[in-house]
mmCIF file of C-alpha atoms in Angstrom:
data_model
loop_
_atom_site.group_PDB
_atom_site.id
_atom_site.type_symbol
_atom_site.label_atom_id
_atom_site.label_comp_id
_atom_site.label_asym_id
_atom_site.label_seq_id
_atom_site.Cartn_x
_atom_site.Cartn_y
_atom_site.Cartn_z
ATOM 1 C CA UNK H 1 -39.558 -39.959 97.688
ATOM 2 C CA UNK H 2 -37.216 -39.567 100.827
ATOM 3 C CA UNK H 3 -36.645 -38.267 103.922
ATOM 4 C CA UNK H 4 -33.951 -35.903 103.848
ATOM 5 C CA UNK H 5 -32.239 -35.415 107.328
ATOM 6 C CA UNK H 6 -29.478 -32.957 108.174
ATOM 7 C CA UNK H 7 -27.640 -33.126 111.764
ATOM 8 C CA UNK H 8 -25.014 -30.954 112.501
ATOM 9 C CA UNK H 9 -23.160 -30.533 116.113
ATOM 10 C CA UNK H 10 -20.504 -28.187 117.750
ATOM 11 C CA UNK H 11 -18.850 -30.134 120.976
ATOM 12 C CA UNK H 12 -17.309 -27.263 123.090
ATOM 13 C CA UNK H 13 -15.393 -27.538 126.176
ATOM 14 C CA UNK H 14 -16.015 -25.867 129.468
ATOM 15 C CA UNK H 15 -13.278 -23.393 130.549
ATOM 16 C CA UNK H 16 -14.412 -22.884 134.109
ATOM 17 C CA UNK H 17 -15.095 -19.013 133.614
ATOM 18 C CA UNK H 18 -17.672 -18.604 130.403
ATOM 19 C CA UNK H 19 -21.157 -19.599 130.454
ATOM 20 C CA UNK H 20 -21.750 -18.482 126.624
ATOM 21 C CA UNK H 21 -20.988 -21.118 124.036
ATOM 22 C CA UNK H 22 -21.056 -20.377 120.661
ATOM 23 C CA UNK H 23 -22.149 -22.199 117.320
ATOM 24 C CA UNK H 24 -21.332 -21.690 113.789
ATOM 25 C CA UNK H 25 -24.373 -23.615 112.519
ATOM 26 C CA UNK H 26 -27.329 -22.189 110.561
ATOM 27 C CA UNK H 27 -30.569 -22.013 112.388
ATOM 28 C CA UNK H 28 -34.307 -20.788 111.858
ATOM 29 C CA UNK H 29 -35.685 -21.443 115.157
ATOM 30 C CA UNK H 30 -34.158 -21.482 118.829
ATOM 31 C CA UNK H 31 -36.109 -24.538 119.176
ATOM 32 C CA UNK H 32 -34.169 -26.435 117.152
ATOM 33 C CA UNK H 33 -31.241 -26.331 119.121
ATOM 34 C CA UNK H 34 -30.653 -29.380 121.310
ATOM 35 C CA UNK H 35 -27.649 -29.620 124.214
ATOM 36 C CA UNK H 36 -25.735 -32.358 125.791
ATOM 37 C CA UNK H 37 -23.911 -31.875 129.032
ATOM 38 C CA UNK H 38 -21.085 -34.280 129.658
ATOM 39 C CA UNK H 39 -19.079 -34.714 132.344
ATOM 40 C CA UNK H 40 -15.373 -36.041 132.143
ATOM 41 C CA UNK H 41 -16.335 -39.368 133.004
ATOM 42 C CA UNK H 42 -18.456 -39.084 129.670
ATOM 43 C CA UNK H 43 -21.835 -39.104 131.584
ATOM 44 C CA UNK H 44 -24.258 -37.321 129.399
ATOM 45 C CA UNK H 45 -27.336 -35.052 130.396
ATOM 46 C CA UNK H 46 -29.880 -33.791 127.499
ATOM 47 C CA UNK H 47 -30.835 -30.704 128.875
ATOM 48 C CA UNK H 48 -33.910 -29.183 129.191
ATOM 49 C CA UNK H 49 -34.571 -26.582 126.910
ATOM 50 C CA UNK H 50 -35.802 -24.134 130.181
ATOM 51 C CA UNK H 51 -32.431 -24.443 131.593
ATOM 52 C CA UNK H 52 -30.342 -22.813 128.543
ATOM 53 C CA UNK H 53 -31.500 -20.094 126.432
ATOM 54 C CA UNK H 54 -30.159 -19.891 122.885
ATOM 55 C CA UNK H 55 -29.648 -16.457 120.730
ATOM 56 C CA UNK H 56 -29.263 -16.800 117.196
ATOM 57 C CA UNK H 57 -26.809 -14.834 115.213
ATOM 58 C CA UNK H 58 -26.122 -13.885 111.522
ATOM 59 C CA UNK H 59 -23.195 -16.762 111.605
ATOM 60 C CA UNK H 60 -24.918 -19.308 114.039
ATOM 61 C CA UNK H 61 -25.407 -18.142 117.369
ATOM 62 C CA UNK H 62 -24.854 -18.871 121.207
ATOM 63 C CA UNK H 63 -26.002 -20.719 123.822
ATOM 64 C CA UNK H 64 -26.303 -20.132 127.570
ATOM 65 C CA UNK H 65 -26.079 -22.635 130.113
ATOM 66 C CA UNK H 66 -26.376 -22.643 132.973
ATOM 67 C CA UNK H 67 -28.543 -19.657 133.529
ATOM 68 C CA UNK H 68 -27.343 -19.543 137.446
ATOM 69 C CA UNK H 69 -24.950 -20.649 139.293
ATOM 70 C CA UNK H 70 -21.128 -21.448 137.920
ATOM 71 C CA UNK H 71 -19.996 -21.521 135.134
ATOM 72 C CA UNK H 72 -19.338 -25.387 133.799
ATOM 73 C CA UNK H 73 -16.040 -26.988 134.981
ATOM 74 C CA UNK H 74 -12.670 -27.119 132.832
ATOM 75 C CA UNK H 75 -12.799 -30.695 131.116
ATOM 76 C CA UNK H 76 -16.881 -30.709 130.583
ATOM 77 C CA UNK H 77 -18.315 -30.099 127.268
ATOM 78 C CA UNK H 78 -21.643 -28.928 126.157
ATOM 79 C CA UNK H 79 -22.503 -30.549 122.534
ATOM 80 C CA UNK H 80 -25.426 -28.097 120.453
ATOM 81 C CA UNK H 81 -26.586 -29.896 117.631
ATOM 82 C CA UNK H 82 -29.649 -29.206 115.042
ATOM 83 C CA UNK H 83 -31.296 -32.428 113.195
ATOM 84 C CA UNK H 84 -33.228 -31.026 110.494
ATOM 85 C CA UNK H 85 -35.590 -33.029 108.661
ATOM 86 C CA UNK H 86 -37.356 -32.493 105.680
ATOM 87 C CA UNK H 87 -39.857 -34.176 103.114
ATOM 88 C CA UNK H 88 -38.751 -33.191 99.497
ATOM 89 C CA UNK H 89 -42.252 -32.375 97.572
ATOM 90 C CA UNK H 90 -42.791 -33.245 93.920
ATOM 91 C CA UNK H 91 -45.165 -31.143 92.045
ATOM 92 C CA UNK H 92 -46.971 -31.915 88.777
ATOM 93 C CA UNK H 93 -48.535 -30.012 85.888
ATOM 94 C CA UNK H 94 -51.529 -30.954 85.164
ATOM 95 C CA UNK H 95 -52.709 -29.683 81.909
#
């Protein structure tokens, strides 16, 4: 019996003005949402989940980052992904 593992990612880039990135990914729980800030240089940052809040939608949902200050630079990206994993369970009759 395997592990089953699912990861899915949006990469989205900064425009300079918005701070609300959206997703188009399925998701149960706002804690499964991970982000990656990159830079141009292609420095990456996980973020901590206190410094984006995430809002979950009928066809995804949206992050928020950063919660103050400006809005990210033009040529930055913010990457939301979800890694699902799951244990497929086999059940017998037993007669």
């Amino acid at each position: 019996m395997g592990i089953n593992v699912t990861h899915v990612k949006d990469t989205l880039l900064a425009d300079g003005v918005n701070k609300v990135f959206p997703f188009t990914f399925p998701v149960m729980d706002k804690a499964d949402v991970k982000c990656l800030y990159v830079l141009p240089s292609g420095e990456e940052t996980d973020l901590l989940a206190a410094e984006y809040e995430v809002r979950l939608t009928d066809t995804g949902g949206e992050v928020t980052y950063p919660l103050t200050g400006d809005a990210l630079a033009e040529g930055c990206k913010l990457v939301l992904s979800l890694i699902h994993i799951s244990e497929p369970t086999r059940l017998r009759c037993i007669s």
